[in-house]
Short mmCIF file of C-alpha atoms and ligand atoms in Angstrom, two decimals:
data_model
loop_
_atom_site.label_atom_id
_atom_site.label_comp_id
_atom_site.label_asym_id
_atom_site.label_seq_id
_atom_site.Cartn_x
_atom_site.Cartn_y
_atom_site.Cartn_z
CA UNK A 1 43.92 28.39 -212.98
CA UNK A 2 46.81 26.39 -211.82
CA UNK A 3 50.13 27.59 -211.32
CA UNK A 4 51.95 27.26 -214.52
CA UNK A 5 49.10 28.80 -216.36
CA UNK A 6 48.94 31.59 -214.25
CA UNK A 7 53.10 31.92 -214.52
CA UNK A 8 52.59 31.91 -218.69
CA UNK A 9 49.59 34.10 -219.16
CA UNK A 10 49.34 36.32 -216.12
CA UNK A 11 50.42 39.65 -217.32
CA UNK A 12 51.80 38.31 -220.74
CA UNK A 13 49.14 39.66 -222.76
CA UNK A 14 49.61 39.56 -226.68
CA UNK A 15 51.40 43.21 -227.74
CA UNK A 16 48.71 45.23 -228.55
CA UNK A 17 50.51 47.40 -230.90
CA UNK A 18 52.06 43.78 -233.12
CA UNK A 19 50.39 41.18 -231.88
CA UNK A 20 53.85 39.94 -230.34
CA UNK A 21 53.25 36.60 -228.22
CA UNK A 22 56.08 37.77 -226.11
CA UNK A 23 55.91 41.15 -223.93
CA UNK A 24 58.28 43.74 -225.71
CA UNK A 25 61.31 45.28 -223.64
CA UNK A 26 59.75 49.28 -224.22
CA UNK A 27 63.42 50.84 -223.59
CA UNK A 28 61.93 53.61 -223.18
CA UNK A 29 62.07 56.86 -221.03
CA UNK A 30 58.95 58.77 -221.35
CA UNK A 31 55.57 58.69 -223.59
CA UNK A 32 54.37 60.64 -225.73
CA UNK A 33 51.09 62.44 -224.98
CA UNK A 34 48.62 62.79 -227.16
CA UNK A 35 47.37 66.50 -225.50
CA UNK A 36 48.15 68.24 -222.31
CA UNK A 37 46.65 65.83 -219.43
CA UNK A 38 45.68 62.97 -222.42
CA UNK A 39 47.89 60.40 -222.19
CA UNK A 40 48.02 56.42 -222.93
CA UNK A 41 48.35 55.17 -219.36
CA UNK A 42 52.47 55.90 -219.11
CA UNK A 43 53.98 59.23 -218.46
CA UNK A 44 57.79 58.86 -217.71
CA UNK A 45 59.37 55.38 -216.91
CA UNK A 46 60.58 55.45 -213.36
CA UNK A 47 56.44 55.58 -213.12
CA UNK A 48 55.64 53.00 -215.21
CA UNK A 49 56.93 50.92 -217.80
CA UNK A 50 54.88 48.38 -219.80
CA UNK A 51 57.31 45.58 -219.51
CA UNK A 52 57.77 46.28 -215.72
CA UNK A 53 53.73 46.38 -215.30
CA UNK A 54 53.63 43.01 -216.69
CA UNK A 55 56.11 41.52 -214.77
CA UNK A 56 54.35 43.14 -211.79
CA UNK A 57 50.99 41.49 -212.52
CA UNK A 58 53.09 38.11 -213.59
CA UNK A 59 54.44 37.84 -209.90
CA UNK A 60 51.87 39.30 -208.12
CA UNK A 61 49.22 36.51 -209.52
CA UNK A 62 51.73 33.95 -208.71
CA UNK A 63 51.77 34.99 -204.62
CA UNK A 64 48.31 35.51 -204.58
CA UNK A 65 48.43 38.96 -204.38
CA UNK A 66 46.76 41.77 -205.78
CA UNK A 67 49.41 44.29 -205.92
CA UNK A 68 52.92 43.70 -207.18
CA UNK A 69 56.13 46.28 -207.23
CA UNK A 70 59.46 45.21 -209.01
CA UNK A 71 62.84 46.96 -207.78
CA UNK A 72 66.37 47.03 -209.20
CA UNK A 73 67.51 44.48 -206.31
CA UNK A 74 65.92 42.51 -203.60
CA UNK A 75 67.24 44.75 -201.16
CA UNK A 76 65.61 47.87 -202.73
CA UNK A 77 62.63 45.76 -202.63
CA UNK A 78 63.06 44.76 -199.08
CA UNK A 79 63.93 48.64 -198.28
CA UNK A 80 60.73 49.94 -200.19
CA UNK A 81 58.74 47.98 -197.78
CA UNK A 82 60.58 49.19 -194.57
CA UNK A 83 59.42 52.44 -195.52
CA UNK A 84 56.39 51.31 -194.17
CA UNK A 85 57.90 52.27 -190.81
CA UNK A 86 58.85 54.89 -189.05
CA UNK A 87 61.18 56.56 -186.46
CA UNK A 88 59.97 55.27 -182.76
CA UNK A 89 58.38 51.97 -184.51
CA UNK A 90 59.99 48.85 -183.50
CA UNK A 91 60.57 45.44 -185.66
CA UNK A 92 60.88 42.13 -184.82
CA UNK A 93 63.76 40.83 -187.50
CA UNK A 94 64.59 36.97 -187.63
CA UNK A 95 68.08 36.29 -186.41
CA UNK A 96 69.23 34.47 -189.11
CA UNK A 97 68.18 36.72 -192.76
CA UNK A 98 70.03 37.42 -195.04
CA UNK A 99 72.76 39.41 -193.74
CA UNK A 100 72.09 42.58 -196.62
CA UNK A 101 68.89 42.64 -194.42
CA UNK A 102 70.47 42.38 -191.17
CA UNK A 103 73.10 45.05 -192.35
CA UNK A 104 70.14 47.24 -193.42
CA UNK A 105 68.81 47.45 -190.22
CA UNK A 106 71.59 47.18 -187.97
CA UNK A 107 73.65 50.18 -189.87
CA UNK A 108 70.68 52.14 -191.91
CA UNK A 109 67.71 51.53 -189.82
CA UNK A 110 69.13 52.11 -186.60
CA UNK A 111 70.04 55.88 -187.92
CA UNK A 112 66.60 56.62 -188.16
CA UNK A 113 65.14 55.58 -185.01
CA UNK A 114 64.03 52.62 -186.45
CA UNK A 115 64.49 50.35 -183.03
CA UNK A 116 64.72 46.62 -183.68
CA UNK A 117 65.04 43.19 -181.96
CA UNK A 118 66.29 39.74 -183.24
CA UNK A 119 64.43 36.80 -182.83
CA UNK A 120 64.29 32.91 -183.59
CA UNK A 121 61.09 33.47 -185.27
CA UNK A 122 61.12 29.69 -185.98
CA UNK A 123 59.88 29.34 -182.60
CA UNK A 124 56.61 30.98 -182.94
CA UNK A 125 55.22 30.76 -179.15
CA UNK A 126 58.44 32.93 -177.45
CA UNK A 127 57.82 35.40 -179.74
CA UNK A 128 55.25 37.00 -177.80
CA UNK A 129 57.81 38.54 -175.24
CA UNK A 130 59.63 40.61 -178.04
CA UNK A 131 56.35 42.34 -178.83
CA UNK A 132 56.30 45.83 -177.54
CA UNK A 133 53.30 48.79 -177.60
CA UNK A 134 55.10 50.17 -180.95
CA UNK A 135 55.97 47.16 -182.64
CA UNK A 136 54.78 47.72 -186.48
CA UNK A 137 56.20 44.21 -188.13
CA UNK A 138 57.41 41.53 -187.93
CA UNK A 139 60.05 40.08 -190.56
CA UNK A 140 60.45 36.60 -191.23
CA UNK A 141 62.48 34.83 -194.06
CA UNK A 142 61.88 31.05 -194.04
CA UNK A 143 63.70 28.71 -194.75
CA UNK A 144 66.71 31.04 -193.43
CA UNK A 145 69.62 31.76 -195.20
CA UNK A 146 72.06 29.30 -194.79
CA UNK A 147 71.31 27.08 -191.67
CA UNK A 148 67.85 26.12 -193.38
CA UNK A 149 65.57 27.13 -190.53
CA UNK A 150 61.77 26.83 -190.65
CA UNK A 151 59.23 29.38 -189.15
CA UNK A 152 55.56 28.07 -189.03
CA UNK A 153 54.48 31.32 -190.72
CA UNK A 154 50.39 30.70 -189.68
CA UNK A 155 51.56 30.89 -186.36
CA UNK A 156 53.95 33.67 -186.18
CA UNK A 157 51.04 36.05 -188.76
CA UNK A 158 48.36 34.86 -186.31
CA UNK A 159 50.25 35.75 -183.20
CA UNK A 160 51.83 39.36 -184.76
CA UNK A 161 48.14 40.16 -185.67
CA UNK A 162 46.95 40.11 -182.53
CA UNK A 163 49.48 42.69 -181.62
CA UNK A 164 48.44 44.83 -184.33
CA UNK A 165 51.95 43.84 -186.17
CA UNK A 166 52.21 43.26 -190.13
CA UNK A 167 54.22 40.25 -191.24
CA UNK A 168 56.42 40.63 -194.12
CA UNK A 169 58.49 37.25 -195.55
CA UNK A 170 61.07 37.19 -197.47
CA UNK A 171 60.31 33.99 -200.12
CA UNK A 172 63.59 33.91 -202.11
CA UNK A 173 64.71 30.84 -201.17
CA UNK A 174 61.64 29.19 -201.88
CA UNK A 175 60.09 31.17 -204.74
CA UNK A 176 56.11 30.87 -205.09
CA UNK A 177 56.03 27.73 -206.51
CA UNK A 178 56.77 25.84 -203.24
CA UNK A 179 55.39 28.54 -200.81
CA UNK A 180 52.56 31.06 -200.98
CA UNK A 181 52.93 33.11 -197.71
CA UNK A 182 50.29 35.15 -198.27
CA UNK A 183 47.90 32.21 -198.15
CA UNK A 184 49.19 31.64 -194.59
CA UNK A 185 47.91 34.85 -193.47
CA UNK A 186 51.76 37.00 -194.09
CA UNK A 187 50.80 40.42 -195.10
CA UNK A 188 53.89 41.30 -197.58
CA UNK A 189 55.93 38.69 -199.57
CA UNK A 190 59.21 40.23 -200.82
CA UNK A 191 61.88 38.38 -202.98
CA UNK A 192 65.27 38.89 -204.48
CA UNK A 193 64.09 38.21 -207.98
CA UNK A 194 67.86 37.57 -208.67
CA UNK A 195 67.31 34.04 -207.01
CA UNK A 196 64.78 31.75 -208.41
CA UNK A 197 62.10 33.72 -210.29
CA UNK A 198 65.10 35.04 -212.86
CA UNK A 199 66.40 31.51 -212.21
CA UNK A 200 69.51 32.28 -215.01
CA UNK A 201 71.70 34.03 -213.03
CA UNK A 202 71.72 36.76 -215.38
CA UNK A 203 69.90 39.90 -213.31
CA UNK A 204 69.35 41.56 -210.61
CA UNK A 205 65.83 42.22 -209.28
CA UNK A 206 63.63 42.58 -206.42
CA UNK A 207 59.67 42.07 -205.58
CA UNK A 208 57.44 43.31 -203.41
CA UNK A 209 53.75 41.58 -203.23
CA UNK A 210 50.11 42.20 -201.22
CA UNK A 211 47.15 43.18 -200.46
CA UNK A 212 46.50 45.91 -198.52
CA UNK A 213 45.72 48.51 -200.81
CA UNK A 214 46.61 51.31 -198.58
CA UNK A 215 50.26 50.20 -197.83
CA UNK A 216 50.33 49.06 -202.00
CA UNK A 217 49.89 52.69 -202.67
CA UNK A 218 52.78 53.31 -200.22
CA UNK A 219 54.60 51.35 -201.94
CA UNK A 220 53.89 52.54 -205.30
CA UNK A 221 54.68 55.87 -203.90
CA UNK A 222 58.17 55.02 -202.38
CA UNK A 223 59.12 53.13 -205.80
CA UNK A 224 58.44 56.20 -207.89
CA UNK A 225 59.50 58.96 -205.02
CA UNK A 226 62.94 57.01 -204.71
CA UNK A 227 62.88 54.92 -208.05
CA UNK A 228 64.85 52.56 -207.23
CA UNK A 229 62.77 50.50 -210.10
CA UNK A 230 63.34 47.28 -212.26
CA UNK A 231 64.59 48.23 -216.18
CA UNK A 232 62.50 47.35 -218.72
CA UNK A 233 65.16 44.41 -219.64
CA UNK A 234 65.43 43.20 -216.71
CA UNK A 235 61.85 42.73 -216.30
CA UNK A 236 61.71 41.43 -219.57
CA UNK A 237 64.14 38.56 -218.13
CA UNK A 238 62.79 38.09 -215.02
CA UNK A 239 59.06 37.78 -217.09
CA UNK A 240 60.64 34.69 -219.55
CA UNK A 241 62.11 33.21 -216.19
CA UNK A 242 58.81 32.96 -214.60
CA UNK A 243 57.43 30.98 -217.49
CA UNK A 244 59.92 28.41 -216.78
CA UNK A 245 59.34 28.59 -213.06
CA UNK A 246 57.61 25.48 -212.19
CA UNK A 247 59.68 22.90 -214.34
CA UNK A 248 62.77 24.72 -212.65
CA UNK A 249 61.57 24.58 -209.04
CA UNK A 250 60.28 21.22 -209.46
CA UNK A 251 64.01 19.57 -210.89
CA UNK A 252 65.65 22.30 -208.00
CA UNK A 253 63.92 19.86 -205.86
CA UNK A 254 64.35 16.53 -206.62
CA UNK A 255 68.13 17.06 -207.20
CA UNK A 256 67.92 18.71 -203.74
CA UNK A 257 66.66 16.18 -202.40
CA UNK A 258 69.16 13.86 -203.90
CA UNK A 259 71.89 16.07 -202.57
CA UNK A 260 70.56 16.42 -199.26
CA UNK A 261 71.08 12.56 -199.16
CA UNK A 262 73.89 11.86 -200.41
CA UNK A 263 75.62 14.22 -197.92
CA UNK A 264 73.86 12.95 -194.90
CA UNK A 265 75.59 9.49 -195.61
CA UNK A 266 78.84 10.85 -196.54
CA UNK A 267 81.75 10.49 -193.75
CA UNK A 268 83.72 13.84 -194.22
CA UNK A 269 80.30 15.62 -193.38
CA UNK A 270 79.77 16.27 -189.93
CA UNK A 271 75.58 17.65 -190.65
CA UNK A 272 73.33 18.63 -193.10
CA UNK A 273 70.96 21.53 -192.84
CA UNK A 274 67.75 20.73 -195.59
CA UNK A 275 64.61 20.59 -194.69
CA UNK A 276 63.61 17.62 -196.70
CA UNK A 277 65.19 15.67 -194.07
CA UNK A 278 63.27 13.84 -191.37
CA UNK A 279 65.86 14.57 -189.51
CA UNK A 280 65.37 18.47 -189.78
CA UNK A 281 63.78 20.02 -186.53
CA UNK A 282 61.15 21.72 -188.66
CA UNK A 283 60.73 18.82 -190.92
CA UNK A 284 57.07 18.66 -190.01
CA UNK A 285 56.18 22.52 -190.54
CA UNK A 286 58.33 22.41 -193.98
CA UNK A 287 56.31 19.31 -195.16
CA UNK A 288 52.65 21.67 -194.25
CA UNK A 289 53.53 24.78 -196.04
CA UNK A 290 55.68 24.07 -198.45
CA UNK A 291 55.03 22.18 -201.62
CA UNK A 292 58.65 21.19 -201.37
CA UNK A 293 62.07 21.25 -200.07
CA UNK A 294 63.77 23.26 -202.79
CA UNK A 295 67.45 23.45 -204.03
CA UNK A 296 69.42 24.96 -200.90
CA UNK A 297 71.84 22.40 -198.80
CA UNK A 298 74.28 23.52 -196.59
CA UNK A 299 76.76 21.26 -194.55
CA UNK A 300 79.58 21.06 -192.08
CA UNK A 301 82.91 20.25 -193.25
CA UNK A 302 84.08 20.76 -189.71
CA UNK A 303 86.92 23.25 -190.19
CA UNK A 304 87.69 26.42 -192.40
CA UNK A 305 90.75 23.99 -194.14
CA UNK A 306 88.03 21.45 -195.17
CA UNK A 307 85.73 24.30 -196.41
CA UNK A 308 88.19 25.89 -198.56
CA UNK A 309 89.25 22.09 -199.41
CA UNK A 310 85.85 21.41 -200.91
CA UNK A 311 85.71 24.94 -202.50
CA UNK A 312 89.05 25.37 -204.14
CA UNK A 313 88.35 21.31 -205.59
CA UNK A 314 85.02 21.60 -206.87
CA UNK A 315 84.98 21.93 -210.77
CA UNK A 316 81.09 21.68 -211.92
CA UNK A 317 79.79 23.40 -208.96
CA UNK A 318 80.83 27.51 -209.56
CA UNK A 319 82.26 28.87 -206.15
CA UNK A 320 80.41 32.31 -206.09
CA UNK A 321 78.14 34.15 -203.63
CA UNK A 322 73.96 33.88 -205.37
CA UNK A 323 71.68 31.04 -205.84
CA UNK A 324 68.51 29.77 -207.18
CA UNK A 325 70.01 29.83 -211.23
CA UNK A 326 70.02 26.57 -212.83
CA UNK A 327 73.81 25.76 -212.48
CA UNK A 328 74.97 24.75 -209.00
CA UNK A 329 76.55 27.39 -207.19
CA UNK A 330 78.18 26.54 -204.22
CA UNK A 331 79.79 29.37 -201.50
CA UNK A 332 81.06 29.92 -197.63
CA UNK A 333 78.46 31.77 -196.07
CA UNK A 334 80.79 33.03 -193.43
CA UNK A 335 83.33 34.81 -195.17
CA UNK A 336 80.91 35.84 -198.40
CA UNK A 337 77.14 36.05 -198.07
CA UNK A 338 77.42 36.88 -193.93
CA UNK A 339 80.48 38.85 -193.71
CA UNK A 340 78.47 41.50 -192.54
CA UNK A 341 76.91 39.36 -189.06
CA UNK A 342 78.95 39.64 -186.34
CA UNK A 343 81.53 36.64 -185.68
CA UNK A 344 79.68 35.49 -182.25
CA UNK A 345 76.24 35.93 -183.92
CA UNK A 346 77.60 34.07 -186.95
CA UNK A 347 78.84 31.03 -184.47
CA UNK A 348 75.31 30.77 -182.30
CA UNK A 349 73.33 30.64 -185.52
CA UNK A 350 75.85 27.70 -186.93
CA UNK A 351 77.50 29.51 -189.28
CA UNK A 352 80.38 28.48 -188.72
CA UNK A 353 83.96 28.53 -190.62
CA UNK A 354 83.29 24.64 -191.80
CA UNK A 355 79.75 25.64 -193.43
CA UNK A 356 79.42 25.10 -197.16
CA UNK A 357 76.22 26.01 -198.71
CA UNK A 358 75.22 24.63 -202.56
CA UNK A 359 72.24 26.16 -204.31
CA UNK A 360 71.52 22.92 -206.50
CA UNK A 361 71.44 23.38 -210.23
CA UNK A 362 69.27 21.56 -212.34
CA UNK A 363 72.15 20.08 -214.07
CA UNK A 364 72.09 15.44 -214.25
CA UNK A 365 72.15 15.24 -210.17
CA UNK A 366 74.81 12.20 -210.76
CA UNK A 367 77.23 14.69 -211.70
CA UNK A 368 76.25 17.31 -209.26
CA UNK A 369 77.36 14.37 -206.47
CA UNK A 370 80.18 13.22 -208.24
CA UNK A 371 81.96 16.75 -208.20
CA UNK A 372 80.86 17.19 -204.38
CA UNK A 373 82.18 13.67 -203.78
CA UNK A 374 85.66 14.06 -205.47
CA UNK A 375 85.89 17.45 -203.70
CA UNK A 376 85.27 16.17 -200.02
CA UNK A 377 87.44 13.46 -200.61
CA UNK A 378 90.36 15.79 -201.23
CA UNK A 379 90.06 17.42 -197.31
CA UNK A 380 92.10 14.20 -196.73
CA UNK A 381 91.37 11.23 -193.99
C1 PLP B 401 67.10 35.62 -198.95
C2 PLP B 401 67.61 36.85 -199.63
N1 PLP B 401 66.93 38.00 -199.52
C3 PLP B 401 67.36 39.13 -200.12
C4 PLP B 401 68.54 39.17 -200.83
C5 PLP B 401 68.98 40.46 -201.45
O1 PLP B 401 68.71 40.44 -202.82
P1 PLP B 401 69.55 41.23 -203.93
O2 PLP B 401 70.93 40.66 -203.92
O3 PLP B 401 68.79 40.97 -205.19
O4 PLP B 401 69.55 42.67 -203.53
C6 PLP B 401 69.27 38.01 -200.96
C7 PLP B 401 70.54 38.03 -201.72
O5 PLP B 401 71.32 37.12 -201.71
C8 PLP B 401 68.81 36.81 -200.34
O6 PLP B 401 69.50 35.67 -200.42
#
């Protein structure tokens, strides 16, 4: 089945209690059981939920995957799978994730023994020398968040195999439509759900998707031991989201692309980080595993005056830390979304004071240019 099938019908069977087309939100705590040990399937909710199980199959069919998890937050997601390590186990992070990830492991991690090393996992063959006898994973997120970074994922799973490594990626900023990691040979997807999957800015969530069906039943076992779990309306969101997922992605892109553009020609921006762009040093990686180039743009202004400029003058675009909902956000990773990496790490990745970042709505792309326009043009000559 092709994509958009799969994102309507996987896991949205009719109710089988009404008949109801759409999956109902079962707000629900607990079930109840027909005789001691005789049950319908569902026991208490942190467990399982009906709505939640069909989200889980919804997302887990769209990244190829036979085993899905939802959490309340792409970080719980993204700590659920760290669980797969231990004490004494080392982990090759990419220098440039989100920084709730880098924070994770830098101030929670670290506490447990968990040792760690950053890498530019976008250059897959000097990766090798950060591999050590107990190195468990590696985790990628591609493109990176906000500098737009590439990693050939093929290479880097094929290379951390042969070490015995797993390879987890964090898809949010690409969402399944435009990348299926797994079918480059990455062991565990994860995703804010927040981002692109909800796609209405109106909930929190988090993913986990794979395989293996010895760390899935880890992974069930964490969600349910910690239950840090996905509500029954929030998965009910995240499952009507989905549905919409390819029309979304697909418009995310083209006014992307537009964006991308447009800045690149404009004379109060100094660069433009999109890998749509021939220009873009992973241009030709982008092109082979993605199906597109998605909504995220970030460019230099040049200073923190002509940042805040651009942010305090922008009126359609919503200055506010999130992305991938289907108005145009647009933030300064620096002070909001990477607060938490330090200032010289911050400056060697690009991140500078000047960086803006948009997450492109799907809003008439004429007017999406026309507020960016108007806004640069106020930083003065
Ligand atoms: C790429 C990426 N991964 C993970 C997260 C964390 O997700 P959440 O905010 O849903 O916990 C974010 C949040 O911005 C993100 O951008």
């Amino acid at each position: 089945m092709g994509f958009s099938t799969t994102a309507i019908h996987a896991g949205n069977e009719p109710d089988p209690t009404t008949g109801a087309v759409s999956v109902p939100i079962y707000q629900t705590s607990t079930y109840a059981q027909e005789s001691l040990g005789k049950n319908k399937g569902y026991e208490y909710a942190r467990t399982k939920n009906p709505t939640r199980t069909a989200l889980e199959k919804n997302i887990a069919a769209l990244e190829n995957a036979k085993f899905g998890f939802a959490f309340a937050s792409g970080m719980a997601a993204i700590d659920a799978v760290l669980k797969l390590v231990k004490g004494g186990d080392h982990v090759i992070l990419g220098d440039n994730t989100y920084g709730g990830t880098y924070r994770l492991f830098s101030r929670i991690l670290s506490n447990y023994g968990v040792e760690f090393d950053l890498a530019d996992t976008s250059d897959a063959p000097s990766l090798e020398k950060y591999f050590k006898p107990n190195t468990k994973m590696v985790f990628v997120e591609t493109p990176t968040n906000p500098v737009m970074t590439v990693t050939d994922l093929k290479a880097v799973a094929s290379l951390a195999h042969s070490f015995g490594a797993k390879v987890v990626c964090d898809n949010t900023f690409m969402s399944p439509y435009l990348q299926q990691p797994i079918n480059f040979g990455v062991d565990i997807v994860v995703h804010s759900t927040t981002k692109y999957l909800n796609g209405h800015s109106d909930s929190v969530g988090g993913f986990v998707a794979l395989n293996d069906e010895k760390d899935a039943e880890w992974i069930g076992f964490v969600q349910n031991s910690i239950g840090a779990i996905l509500s029954p309306f929030d998965s009910f969101l995240v499952l009507r989201g989905t549905k919409t997922l390819a029309v979304r992605m697909e418009a995310h892109d083209r006014n992307g692309r537009v964006v991308a553009n447009f800045l690149t020609e404009h004379p109060k921006v100094q660069k433009v980080y999109y890998p749509g762009l021939v220009s873009h040093p992973q241009h030709e990686v982008a092109s082979r595993q993605q199906r597109g180039f998605g909504g995220m743009v970030s460019f230099e202004t040049g200073s923190l005056k002509n940042a805040k400029t651009v942010l305090d003058n922008v009126k359609l675009c919503t200055l506010g830390e999130s992305l991938g909902g289907v108005e145009s956000l647009i933030s300064h990773p620096a002070s909001m979304t990477h607060a938490s990496v330090p200032e010289e790490t911050r400056n060697k990745l690009g991140i500078t004071d000047g960086l803006v970042r948009v997450s492109v709505g799907i809003e008439d792309v004429e007017d999406i240019i026309s507020d960016l326009d108007q806004a640069l043009a106020a930083t003065g000559a």
